[in-house]
C-alpha positions as CSV (number, residue, x, y, z in Angstrom):
1,M,118.1,87.5,163.7
2,T,121.0,85.1,164.2
3,E,124.6,85.5,165.4
4,A,127.6,84.0,163.7
5,G,131.4,84.3,163.8
6,R,134.0,84.1,161.2
7,I,137.7,84.8,160.6
8,S,138.3,87.5,158.0
9,F,141.5,88.8,156.3
10,D,142.1,92.3,155.2
11,P,145.7,92.6,153.8
12,L,147.4,95.8,154.7
13,L,149.2,96.0,151.3
14,G,146.4,94.4,149.3
15,W,146.2,90.8,148.1
16,P,148.2,91.3,144.9
17,I,151.3,92.7,146.7
18,L,151.0,90.1,149.5
19,W,150.9,87.2,147.0
20,A,153.9,88.7,145.2
21,L,155.9,89.0,148.4
22,L,155.0,85.4,149.3
23,A,156.2,84.3,145.9
24,V,159.5,86.1,146.4
25,V,159.9,84.5,149.8
26,A,159.2,81.1,148.5
27,I,161.8,81.4,145.8
28,T,164.3,82.8,148.2
29,F,163.9,79.9,150.7
30,I,164.1,77.3,148.0
31,A,167.5,78.7,147.0
32,Y,168.5,79.1,150.6
33,I,167.8,75.4,151.3
34,R,169.5,74.4,148.1
35,W,172.7,76.2,149.4
36,R,172.4,74.3,152.7
37,G,171.6,77.4,154.8
38,A,171.4,76.9,158.5
39,A,168.3,77.6,160.7
40,W,166.1,77.7,157.6
41,L,163.0,76.4,159.5
42,T,163.3,79.2,162.1
43,R,163.7,81.9,159.5
44,L,160.6,80.4,157.6
45,A,158.6,80.7,160.8
46,A,159.6,84.3,161.1
47,F,158.5,85.1,157.6
48,A,155.3,83.2,158.2
49,V,154.5,85.4,161.1
50,L,155.3,88.5,159.0
51,A,152.9,87.2,156.2
52,A,150.2,86.5,158.7
53,A,150.6,90.0,160.2
54,L,150.4,91.6,156.7
55,A,147.2,89.6,156.0
56,N,145.6,91.3,159.1
57,P,143.4,88.4,160.4
58,A,140.5,89.3,162.6
59,Y,137.6,87.5,164.3
60,V,134.3,89.0,163.1
61,R,131.1,88.5,165.0
62,E,127.9,89.3,163.0
63,E,124.2,89.6,163.5
64,R,122.6,88.2,160.4
65,E,119.1,88.5,159.0
66,P,118.2,85.6,156.7
67,L,116.9,86.6,153.3
68,P,114.3,84.6,151.4
69,S,115.3,83.0,148.1
70,V,113.4,84.1,145.0
71,A,111.5,81.8,142.7
72,A,110.2,82.8,139.2
73,L,106.9,81.5,137.9
74,I,106.2,82.3,134.2
75,I,102.8,81.5,132.7
76,D,102.6,81.3,128.9
77,R,99.5,83.2,127.7
78,S,100.3,83.2,124.0
79,E,97.6,82.3,121.4
80,S,98.8,78.8,121.0
81,M,97.8,78.2,124.7
82,S,94.2,78.8,123.8
83,F,93.8,75.4,122.0
84,G,92.4,72.4,123.8
85,E,92.6,72.5,127.6
86,R,96.0,74.2,127.8
87,T,94.6,77.4,129.4
88,A,92.8,75.4,132.1
89,I,95.9,73.4,132.9
90,A,98.0,76.6,133.1
91,D,95.4,78.3,135.4
92,R,95.4,75.3,137.7
93,A,99.2,75.1,137.8
94,M,99.6,78.8,138.5
95,E,97.2,78.5,141.5
96,A,98.9,75.4,142.9
97,F,102.5,76.7,142.5
98,R,101.6,80.1,143.8
99,D,99.9,78.7,146.9
100,A,102.9,76.3,147.6
101,I,105.5,79.0,147.3
102,D,103.5,81.6,149.3
103,A,103.2,79.0,152.1
104,D,107.0,78.9,152.4
105,A,108.3,81.9,154.3
106,S,111.8,81.4,153.0
107,L,110.6,81.9,149.4
108,D,109.6,85.0,147.5
109,L,107.5,84.5,144.4
110,R,107.9,86.5,141.2
111,L,105.0,85.8,138.9
112,L,104.7,86.9,135.2
113,E,102.1,86.1,132.5
114,S,103.4,86.6,128.9
115,D,101.9,89.0,126.5
116,P,99.0,87.3,124.6
117,D,99.2,89.7,121.7
118,A,102.9,89.2,120.9
119,D,104.1,87.5,117.8
120,G,105.9,84.6,119.3
121,T,106.4,83.1,122.8
122,D,109.4,84.8,124.3
123,L,109.5,83.3,127.8
124,I,113.3,83.3,128.2
125,A,113.5,87.1,127.7
126,A,110.6,87.4,130.1
127,L,112.5,85.3,132.7
128,E,115.7,87.3,132.3
129,G,113.8,90.6,132.7
130,L,111.9,89.3,135.7
131,M,115.0,88.2,137.6
132,A,117.4,91.0,136.3
133,D,117.5,92.8,139.7
134,V,117.7,89.7,141.9
135,P,121.2,88.8,143.2
136,R,122.2,85.5,141.8
137,D,122.9,84.0,145.2
138,R,119.2,84.4,146.1
139,I,117.7,82.7,143.0
140,A,116.0,79.4,144.1
141,G,114.9,78.4,140.6
142,S,112.4,79.1,137.8
143,I,109.2,77.4,136.6
144,L,107.8,77.8,133.1
145,V,104.2,76.7,132.5
146,T,103.9,76.5,128.7
147,D,102.9,74.3,125.8
148,G,106.6,74.0,124.9
149,Q,106.5,76.2,121.8
150,V,109.0,78.8,123.0
151,H,110.7,80.9,120.3
152,D,113.6,82.6,122.1
153,V,115.7,79.8,123.6
154,P,119.3,80.7,122.8
155,E,121.9,78.4,121.5
156,D,124.3,79.3,124.3
157,L,122.6,78.3,127.5
158,S,125.4,79.0,129.9
159,P,124.2,82.6,130.9
160,L,120.9,81.0,132.0
161,A,122.6,78.6,134.5
162,A,122.4,81.2,137.3
163,L,118.6,81.3,136.9
164,G,118.3,77.6,137.4
165,P,117.1,75.1,138.0
166,V,114.7,75.9,135.3
167,H,111.7,73.6,135.3
168,A,109.1,73.3,132.4
169,V,105.6,72.2,132.9
170,I,104.3,71.2,129.4
171,T,100.5,71.7,129.0
172,G,98.4,69.9,126.4
173,D,98.1,66.6,124.7
174,P,101.5,65.7,123.1
175,D,99.7,63.3,120.6
176,S,97.5,66.0,119.0
177,G,98.5,67.1,115.5
178,D,97.7,70.0,113.3
179,R,97.7,70.9,109.6
180,R,99.3,74.3,108.7
181,I,100.2,76.2,105.5
182,T,103.2,78.5,105.2
183,L,104.4,80.9,102.6
184,V,108.1,80.0,102.4
185,Q,108.7,82.7,99.8
186,S,106.6,85.7,99.0
187,P,108.1,88.6,96.9
188,D,107.2,92.1,97.9
189,F,106.8,93.4,94.3
190,G,106.8,92.4,90.7
191,I,106.0,93.6,87.2
192,V,102.3,93.8,86.2
193,G,101.5,91.0,83.7
194,E,104.4,88.8,84.8
195,E,104.6,85.9,87.3
196,A,105.9,86.3,90.8
197,P,107.7,83.2,92.3
198,F,105.8,82.2,95.4
199,I,106.7,79.0,97.3
200,V,104.2,77.3,99.6
201,R,104.5,74.5,102.1
202,V,101.8,72.4,103.8
203,D,102.7,70.4,106.9
204,D,100.3,67.6,108.0
205,P,101.1,64.7,110.4
206,S,98.6,62.4,108.8
207,A,98.4,63.1,105.1
208,D,100.9,62.8,102.2
209,T,99.2,65.3,99.9
210,A,96.9,68.3,100.4
211,T,94.9,70.6,98.2
212,V,95.9,74.3,98.1
213,T,93.5,77.0,96.9
214,V,95.0,80.3,95.6
215,S,93.1,83.5,94.9
216,V,94.4,86.9,93.9
217,N,92.4,90.1,94.8
218,G,89.3,88.1,95.6
219,G,89.1,86.5,92.1
220,L,88.2,83.0,91.2
221,P,90.3,80.5,93.2
222,Q,92.7,78.0,91.6
223,R,93.3,74.6,93.1
224,I,96.5,72.6,93.0
225,T,97.6,69.5,94.9
226,V,100.9,69.5,96.8
227,E,103.0,67.0,98.7
228,T,103.0,67.8,102.4
229,G,106.3,68.6,104.1
230,E,107.8,69.9,100.8
231,D,108.3,73.3,99.3
232,T,106.1,73.8,96.2
233,P,106.6,76.6,93.6
234,L,103.5,78.6,93.1
235,P,103.8,81.2,90.3
236,I,101.3,84.0,90.7
237,E,100.4,86.4,87.8
238,I,100.4,90.0,88.9
239,E,97.1,91.4,87.8
240,R,97.3,95.1,88.5
241,R,99.5,98.0,89.7
242,G,99.5,98.7,93.4
243,D,98.7,96.1,96.2
244,N,97.7,92.6,95.1
245,I,96.3,90.4,97.9
246,V,97.3,86.8,97.4
247,V,95.4,84.4,99.6
248,V,96.5,80.8,100.0
249,E,94.4,78.2,101.8
250,T,94.2,74.5,102.5
251,P,91.1,72.6,103.8
252,P,91.0,71.0,107.3
253,G,93.1,67.9,107.8
254,D,92.3,64.7,109.8
255,Q,94.0,66.3,112.8
256,E,93.4,70.0,113.5
257,L,94.0,72.1,116.6
258,T,92.9,75.3,114.8
259,L,91.9,76.5,111.3
260,A,93.7,79.8,111.8
261,N,96.9,78.5,110.3
262,N,95.2,76.8,107.3
263,R,95.0,80.2,105.6
264,T,97.7,82.8,105.0
265,A,98.1,85.8,102.7
266,A,100.7,88.2,101.3
267,T,100.6,91.6,99.8
268,L,102.3,91.9,96.4
269,S,103.0,95.3,95.0
270,G,102.5,95.4,91.3
271,V,104.7,97.8,89.3
272,R,103.8,98.7,85.7
273,D,106.9,98.5,83.6
274,R,105.5,100.5,80.6
275,L,102.0,101.5,79.5
276,R,101.6,100.5,75.9
277,V,99.0,102.7,74.1
278,L,97.6,102.5,70.6
279,L,96.2,105.9,69.5
280,I,94.1,105.8,66.4
281,T,93.2,109.2,65.0
282,G,90.6,109.5,62.2
283,K,91.0,112.6,60.1
284,P,93.3,115.3,61.4
285,N,91.6,117.4,64.1
286,A,92.4,120.0,66.8
287,A,92.3,117.3,69.5
288,G,94.9,115.1,67.9
289,R,97.9,117.2,68.9
290,V,96.5,117.5,72.5
291,W,96.1,113.7,72.8
292,R,99.6,113.1,71.5
293,D,101.3,115.7,73.7
294,L,99.5,114.4,76.8
295,L,100.6,110.8,76.2
296,K,104.1,111.6,75.1
297,S,104.7,113.7,78.2
298,D,104.6,110.6,80.3
299,P,108.0,108.7,80.0
300,S,106.3,105.5,81.1
301,V,104.0,105.5,78.1
302,D,105.0,103.7,74.9
303,L,102.8,105.3,72.2
304,V,101.9,104.0,68.8
305,H,100.0,106.8,67.0
306,F,98.1,105.7,63.8
307,T,96.5,108.6,61.9
308,I,94.4,107.9,58.8
309,L,95.2,110.8,56.4
310,R,93.2,109.5,53.4
311,P,91.2,106.4,52.5
312,P,92.8,103.8,50.3
313,F,90.4,104.4,47.5
314,K,91.3,108.1,47.2
315,Q,93.5,108.9,44.1
316,D,97.0,110.0,44.9
317,I,99.5,111.4,42.4
318,T,102.4,111.5,44.9
319,P,105.5,110.1,43.2
320,L,106.5,106.7,44.5
321,E,110.0,107.9,45.6
322,E,108.3,110.3,48.1
323,M,106.0,107.6,49.6
324,A,106.9,105.3,52.5
325,L,109.2,102.4,51.6
326,I,107.1,99.8,53.4
327,A,103.4,99.3,53.9
328,F,101.8,100.3,57.2
329,P,101.8,97.1,59.4
330,T,98.1,96.9,59.9
331,D,98.1,93.1,60.3
332,E,100.8,93.2,62.9
333,L,99.1,96.0,64.9
334,F,95.5,94.8,64.7
335,E,95.9,91.0,64.4
336,D,99.3,89.7,65.7
337,K,100.2,92.1,68.5
338,L,96.9,93.6,69.5
339,D,97.0,91.9,72.9
340,E,100.3,93.5,73.7
341,F,98.7,96.9,74.1
342,D,97.3,98.0,77.5
343,L,95.0,100.7,76.0
344,I,93.4,101.5,72.6
345,I,92.2,105.0,72.0
346,F,89.9,106.0,69.1
347,D,90.1,109.8,68.6
348,Q,87.2,110.9,66.3
349,Y,87.6,107.9,64.1
350,E,85.5,107.4,61.0
351,R,85.2,103.8,59.8
352,R,87.2,103.2,56.7
353,T,88.6,100.2,55.0
354,V,92.0,100.6,56.6
355,I,90.7,99.0,59.8
356,T,88.6,96.1,58.5
357,M,85.6,94.6,60.2
358,S,87.7,91.6,61.3
359,Y,90.2,93.9,63.0
360,L,87.3,95.6,64.8
361,A,86.0,92.2,65.9
362,N,89.5,91.5,67.2
363,M,89.3,94.7,69.3
364,A,85.9,93.6,70.7
365,R,87.4,90.3,71.7
366,Y,90.5,92.1,73.1
367,V,88.2,94.2,75.4
368,A,86.2,91.2,76.6
369,D,89.4,89.3,77.4
370,G,90.7,92.1,79.7
371,G,91.7,95.0,77.4
372,A,90.9,98.7,77.8
373,L,89.2,100.9,75.2
374,L,88.7,104.7,75.2
375,I,86.6,106.4,72.5
376,A,86.5,110.1,72.0
377,A,83.6,110.4,69.5
378,G,83.6,113.0,66.7
379,E,80.9,113.9,64.3
380,D,81.4,110.7,62.3
381,F,80.1,108.7,65.3
382,A,76.6,109.9,64.4
383,G,76.9,109.0,60.8
384,P,76.8,105.8,58.7
385,A,80.5,105.3,59.2
386,S,80.2,105.1,63.0
387,L,82.0,102.5,65.1
388,A,78.5,101.8,66.4
389,N,77.8,100.1,63.1
390,T,80.7,97.6,63.5
391,P,81.4,94.6,65.6
392,L,82.9,97.0,68.2
393,A,79.3,98.0,69.1
394,A,79.1,94.9,71.2
395,V,81.3,96.5,73.8
396,L,80.1,100.1,73.6
397,P,78.0,101.4,76.6
398,A,76.3,104.2,74.6
399,L,74.9,104.1,71.1
400,P,74.3,107.2,68.9
401,T,70.9,108.7,68.1
402,N,72.3,109.9,64.8
403,T,72.1,113.6,66.0
404,I,74.8,116.2,66.6
405,E,73.9,118.8,69.2
406,V,75.5,122.2,68.6
407,G,75.5,125.1,70.9
408,D,77.3,126.4,74.0
409,F,76.9,124.2,77.1
410,T,78.9,123.4,80.2
411,P,79.5,119.7,81.1
412,E,78.1,118.6,84.4
413,L,78.6,115.7,86.7
414,S,75.7,113.3,87.1
415,D,74.6,111.9,90.5
416,T,76.6,108.8,89.7
417,G,79.6,110.9,88.6
418,R,79.7,112.6,92.0
419,R,80.2,109.2,93.6
420,H,82.4,107.5,90.9
421,T,86.1,107.5,91.6
422,V,87.0,108.8,88.1
423,T,85.1,112.1,88.5
424,Q,84.4,112.4,92.3
425,A,87.5,114.5,92.8
426,L,86.4,117.0,90.1
427,D,83.1,117.9,91.8
428,G,82.7,121.5,92.7
429,R,85.2,122.9,90.2
430,S,84.5,125.6,87.6
431,W,84.6,124.3,84.0
432,G,84.7,126.0,80.7
433,G,82.0,125.4,78.1
434,W,81.9,123.1,75.0
435,V,80.0,123.7,71.8
436,R,79.2,120.3,70.3
437,Y,78.5,116.7,71.4
438,I,77.0,113.6,69.9
439,G,73.5,112.6,70.9
440,A,73.5,109.1,72.3
441,T,71.6,106.7,74.6
442,A,73.3,105.0,77.4
443,E,72.6,101.3,77.0
444,A,74.9,100.0,79.8
445,G,77.5,101.2,82.3
446,D,77.5,104.4,84.4
447,V,77.0,107.9,83.0
448,L,79.5,110.2,84.8
449,M,79.1,113.4,82.8
450,T,76.1,115.0,81.1
451,A,75.2,118.0,79.0
452,E,72.9,120.5,80.5
453,N,69.8,118.7,79.3
454,G,70.9,115.4,80.8
455,D,72.3,113.8,77.6
456,P,75.3,111.5,78.4
457,L,78.8,112.9,77.7
458,L,81.0,110.4,79.5
459,V,80.0,106.8,80.0
460,V,82.1,104.0,81.5
461,D,81.4,100.3,81.6
462,R,82.9,96.9,82.4
463,V,82.7,94.4,79.6
464,G,83.8,90.8,80.4
465,E,87.2,91.2,81.9
466,G,87.9,94.5,80.3
467,R,86.7,98.1,80.5
468,V,85.4,100.8,78.2
469,A,85.2,104.6,78.5
470,Q,83.2,106.6,75.9
471,L,83.5,110.4,75.6
472,L,80.6,111.6,73.4
473,S,82.3,114.8,72.3
474,G,85.5,115.8,70.6
475,Q,85.6,119.1,72.5
476,I,87.7,118.1,75.5
477,W,90.7,119.7,73.9
478,L,89.1,123.1,74.6
479,W,89.8,122.5,78.3
480,A,93.5,121.8,77.4
481,R,93.7,125.1,75.5
482,G,92.1,127.1,78.3
483,H,89.0,128.1,76.3
484,D,86.4,129.8,78.5
485,G,88.6,129.2,81.6
486,G,89.5,125.7,80.6
487,G,89.0,122.6,82.7
488,P,90.6,119.5,84.2
489,F,91.6,117.9,80.9
490,A,94.8,116.2,82.1
491,E,93.4,115.1,85.4
492,L,90.2,113.7,83.9
493,I,92.1,111.7,81.2
494,R,94.6,110.5,83.7
495,R,91.9,109.2,86.1
496,M,89.9,107.7,83.3
497,V,93.0,105.9,81.9
498,H,93.9,104.6,85.4
499,W,90.4,103.3,85.9
500,L,90.6,101.6,82.6
501,M,94.0,100.1,83.8
502,K,92.1,98.7,86.8
503,E,94.2,100.7,89.3
504,P,92.9,99.6,92.8
505,E,92.6,103.2,94.2
506,L,90.1,104.0,91.4
507,E,87.8,101.1,91.8
508,E,84.2,102.5,92.2
509,R,83.0,99.4,94.0
510,Q,85.6,98.4,96.5
511,L,85.8,96.8,99.9
512,R,88.9,97.3,102.0
513,L,89.9,95.7,105.3
514,E,92.6,96.8,107.6
515,A,93.8,95.5,110.9
516,Q,94.9,98.3,113.3
517,G,96.2,96.9,116.6
518,D,93.2,95.4,118.4
519,T,90.7,96.7,115.9
520,V,89.7,95.7,112.3
521,R,88.3,98.4,110.1
522,A,86.3,97.8,106.9
523,T,85.6,100.5,104.3
524,L,83.2,100.3,101.4
525,R,83.0,102.4,98.3
526,T,79.8,102.0,96.3
527,L,77.6,103.8,93.8
528,S,74.5,102.9,95.8
529,D,72.9,104.9,98.6
530,N,72.8,101.8,100.8
531,A,75.5,99.4,101.9
532,P,74.9,95.7,101.8
533,P,75.5,93.8,105.1
534,L,79.0,93.2,106.2
535,T,80.4,89.9,107.5
536,I,84.0,89.5,108.8
537,E,85.4,86.0,109.2
538,T,88.1,85.6,111.9
539,P,91.2,83.4,111.7
540,D,89.5,80.7,113.8
541,G,86.4,80.5,111.5
542,N,84.0,82.6,113.6
543,T,82.1,85.6,112.1
544,M,81.4,89.2,113.1
545,E,78.7,91.4,111.6
546,P,79.5,95.1,112.5
547,A,77.1,97.8,111.3
548,W,78.1,100.2,108.5
549,Q,78.4,103.9,109.2
550,E,78.1,106.4,106.3
551,V,81.1,108.7,106.1
552,G,80.5,110.3,102.7
553,P,78.6,109.9,99.5
554,G,78.8,106.3,98.6
555,E,81.4,105.7,101.4
556,F,80.8,103.6,104.5
557,A,83.0,102.3,107.3
558,A,82.7,99.7,110.1
559,E,84.9,98.6,113.0
560,A,85.1,95.6,115.2
561,P,87.5,94.6,118.1
562,I,89.9,91.7,117.5
563,D,92.0,89.7,119.9
564,R,94.1,87.4,117.7
565,L,96.7,87.3,114.9
566,G,96.0,85.8,111.5
567,L,94.0,86.4,108.4
568,F,90.6,88.2,108.5
569,R,88.2,88.1,105.5
570,A,85.3,90.5,104.9
571,R,82.4,90.1,102.5
572,S,79.8,92.6,101.5
573,G,77.5,92.6,98.5
574,G,79.6,90.2,96.4
575,L,82.8,92.0,97.3
576,E,85.6,90.4,99.3
577,A,88.7,91.7,101.1
578,V,91.3,90.2,103.3
579,T,93.9,91.5,105.7
580,L,96.6,90.1,108.0
581,N,96.8,91.0,111.6
582,G,100.5,90.4,112.2
583,P,103.2,88.9,109.9
584,V,102.5,86.6,107.0
585,N,103.7,83.5,108.9
586,P,103.0,84.2,112.6
587,K,105.3,82.4,114.9
588,E,102.4,81.4,117.2
589,Y,100.9,79.3,114.4
590,A,104.1,77.9,113.0
591,A,103.9,74.9,115.3
592,L,101.0,74.2,117.7
593,E,101.8,70.7,119.1
594,A,102.6,70.5,122.8
595,T,106.2,69.4,123.0
596,P,109.0,69.2,125.5
597,D,111.8,69.1,122.9
598,V,112.4,72.9,122.8
599,L,112.9,73.3,126.5
600,T,114.7,70.0,127.3
601,P,118.2,71.3,126.6
602,L,117.6,74.3,128.9
603,A,116.3,72.1,131.7
604,E,119.2,69.7,131.4
605,R,121.8,72.6,131.4
606,T,120.3,74.3,134.5
607,G,119.5,71.1,136.5
608,G,115.8,71.4,136.1
609,G,113.1,68.9,134.9
610,I,110.4,68.5,132.3
611,Y,106.9,67.6,133.4
612,E,104.0,66.8,131.0
613,V,100.5,67.5,132.1
614,D,97.8,66.7,129.4
615,T,94.6,67.3,131.3
616,P,93.4,69.8,134.0
617,S,92.8,66.8,136.4
618,A,96.3,65.3,135.9
619,G,98.7,65.5,138.8
620,L,101.1,68.4,139.1
621,P,104.7,68.0,140.5
622,D,105.2,68.9,144.2
623,I,107.6,71.7,145.1
624,R,110.5,70.7,147.4
625,R,113.4,72.6,148.8
626,V,116.8,71.2,148.0
627,S,120.4,72.1,148.9
628,R,122.8,73.8,146.5
629,S,124.4,70.5,145.5
630,A,121.4,68.1,145.5
631,D,119.4,67.0,142.5
632,A,116.5,69.4,141.8
633,E,114.2,67.2,139.8
634,G,112.3,64.0,140.3
635,A,109.5,62.0,138.8
636,S,106.8,63.7,140.7
637,W,108.5,66.7,142.3
638,L,110.6,69.7,141.3
639,G,113.2,71.3,143.5
640,L,113.9,74.9,144.4
641,R,117.3,75.5,146.0
642,E,118.1,76.6,149.5
643,R,120.4,79.5,148.9
644,G,121.0,80.6,152.5
645,A,121.4,84.2,151.7
646,Y,121.5,86.8,154.5
647,A,122.0,90.5,155.3
648,V,124.5,91.6,158.0
649,R,122.8,94.1,160.4
650,S,125.7,94.6,162.8
651,S,129.3,93.3,163.3
652,T,132.3,93.5,165.7
653,S,135.9,92.8,164.8
654,L,138.8,91.6,167.0
655,P,142.3,91.5,165.5
656,L,144.0,88.1,166.0
657,L,147.6,89.2,165.4
658,P,148.2,92.8,166.5
659,G,151.2,94.6,165.1
660,I,153.2,94.7,168.4
661,L,152.7,90.9,169.0
662,A,153.7,90.1,165.5
663,M,156.8,92.3,165.7
664,A,157.8,90.6,169.1
665,L,157.4,87.1,167.6
666,I,159.4,88.0,164.5
667,I,162.3,89.4,166.6
668,C,162.3,86.3,168.8
669,L,162.4,84.0,165.9
670,L,165.2,85.9,164.1
671,M,167.3,86.0,167.3
672,L,166.8,82.2,167.7
673,A,167.9,81.7,164.1
674,W,171.1,83.8,164.7
675,R,171.9,81.8,167.8
676,R,171.6,78.5,165.9
677,E,173.8,79.8,163.1
678,G,176.3,80.8,165.8
679,R,176.7,77.2,166.9
């Protein structure tokens, strides 16, 4: 506790009124002197005493308790600090600075370590929050221990002057470089079948060109060469509706701090503009109207319905004026524009010369190249005019036994059907019966529905890049008409068509990966009873092998803890999935070089210094106390200011110009002035 005295002023009328009165007096005396008034000095003395009395001066004696100044120490714990020896340097600096400040009784330390899971290094916001409740006249200064990659330094630094001097201790080797890849532009959605305009950029301090590998939905990667430091267009074809995962990678460069920023990914939502369907009906049948009504009820379907009413060789006596004016465009449909259709449906088709063998060969090629084919077989499928006796047989998963089974039966799900995404949701429902199906042998693919004796009814298969579904009965229309209680006609067809269209939610063999906070979760859907081993690759190239847990028929899940941002990749049984923990281009990996450039303007504006420490054994700057006006930085030391703040515990006040004394002086001076004027 110390004692101190001071002179205080507490105006009786308030400072604004007092200053206004003084201004009026000054103007008046200037005019008085200009008019050669007498005794002006004596009158001025009288008004000076009056002004002093109104200012109410007093001598105040105080007992003061000195208050310690407050210093802030912020330690950067972001992910970029984990590279090289930066963490070790920061730990050593924290211990040294904390011990030095704690040893000074006139200093209070406020210590804060930044959030290691945040996207970006926001040390300025942390500093402002840490010192928000500290009076500005008690702030001795601030010390930031960081690699220099700070993402929230404002353009206007003037509000931070009160927190200064702000010193920055830069950890890490400033000469180390790093290669990184960035998605400059990544659209959120696009039309299926069209190209989405991605833009990629590779930065490398030691190479002029770099190889970029691009893969979509775990497919075969494509490689291109780009110039480093420049934006490169990267058109990506949208393969399917729903989420499309685009992964962009570049191999390690000559200088690397981490491989975590050599890989990035984006999710592109595919939107199907229109579903173009070619429906080919053989002879007219009861199912034809049902198929047509189902497809036409969906406004997103463009339907071309081709019905063969008679073969070309059949005699027809219809007058020419009642016939079509143009020939049916078979060449255009089955040759020129076949690839423009998303789905081809054969409804109880009997081979005739209208669709030639060459056209059917085109359809087989269309399927192998990525098209979709759905066959609803009628009685003709068991005869000599069957599609199984054409080039289309190469893509059919089931071939007929040339028998037609007749009699009441109820379709059933096979063991595979209870697991397959097309029919899994239909398990346990009550279905109406059918009366006829085509005997067949499943040669490939998966049998999802069977007759009561185990004969296949619904078989699906992948052929090349395309898919085929084969329904070995023309009786499904009975469900649509409600016969014997009906059945899930529309739902089964919708799910079958979506599977043929490669909708991701209906993939029967699928690996998914999702980052949820500090956990990564993998889910596997398979037709097998056992799940193949799972491997998860982290952004820094390490691997994890969590164990699968069965959660349902053909469904497995696994979880593993994670502690960093970036791209994670899972592999299991030939399947691959990726997920991003955090944004597409995390700020923490945008630049990893240790640099003083970002914080230099802040240090200069607040009177602080920049100190580079490249190894844990390198010398740290000493801490010195400096006055308010002295320099606060040197070559080997940093300064924290002596603020001299205190708290008043008690005080006494003695008026210096009591009212009676002031009035007596004013009267005496005025009388003296009158006397001089009288002479």
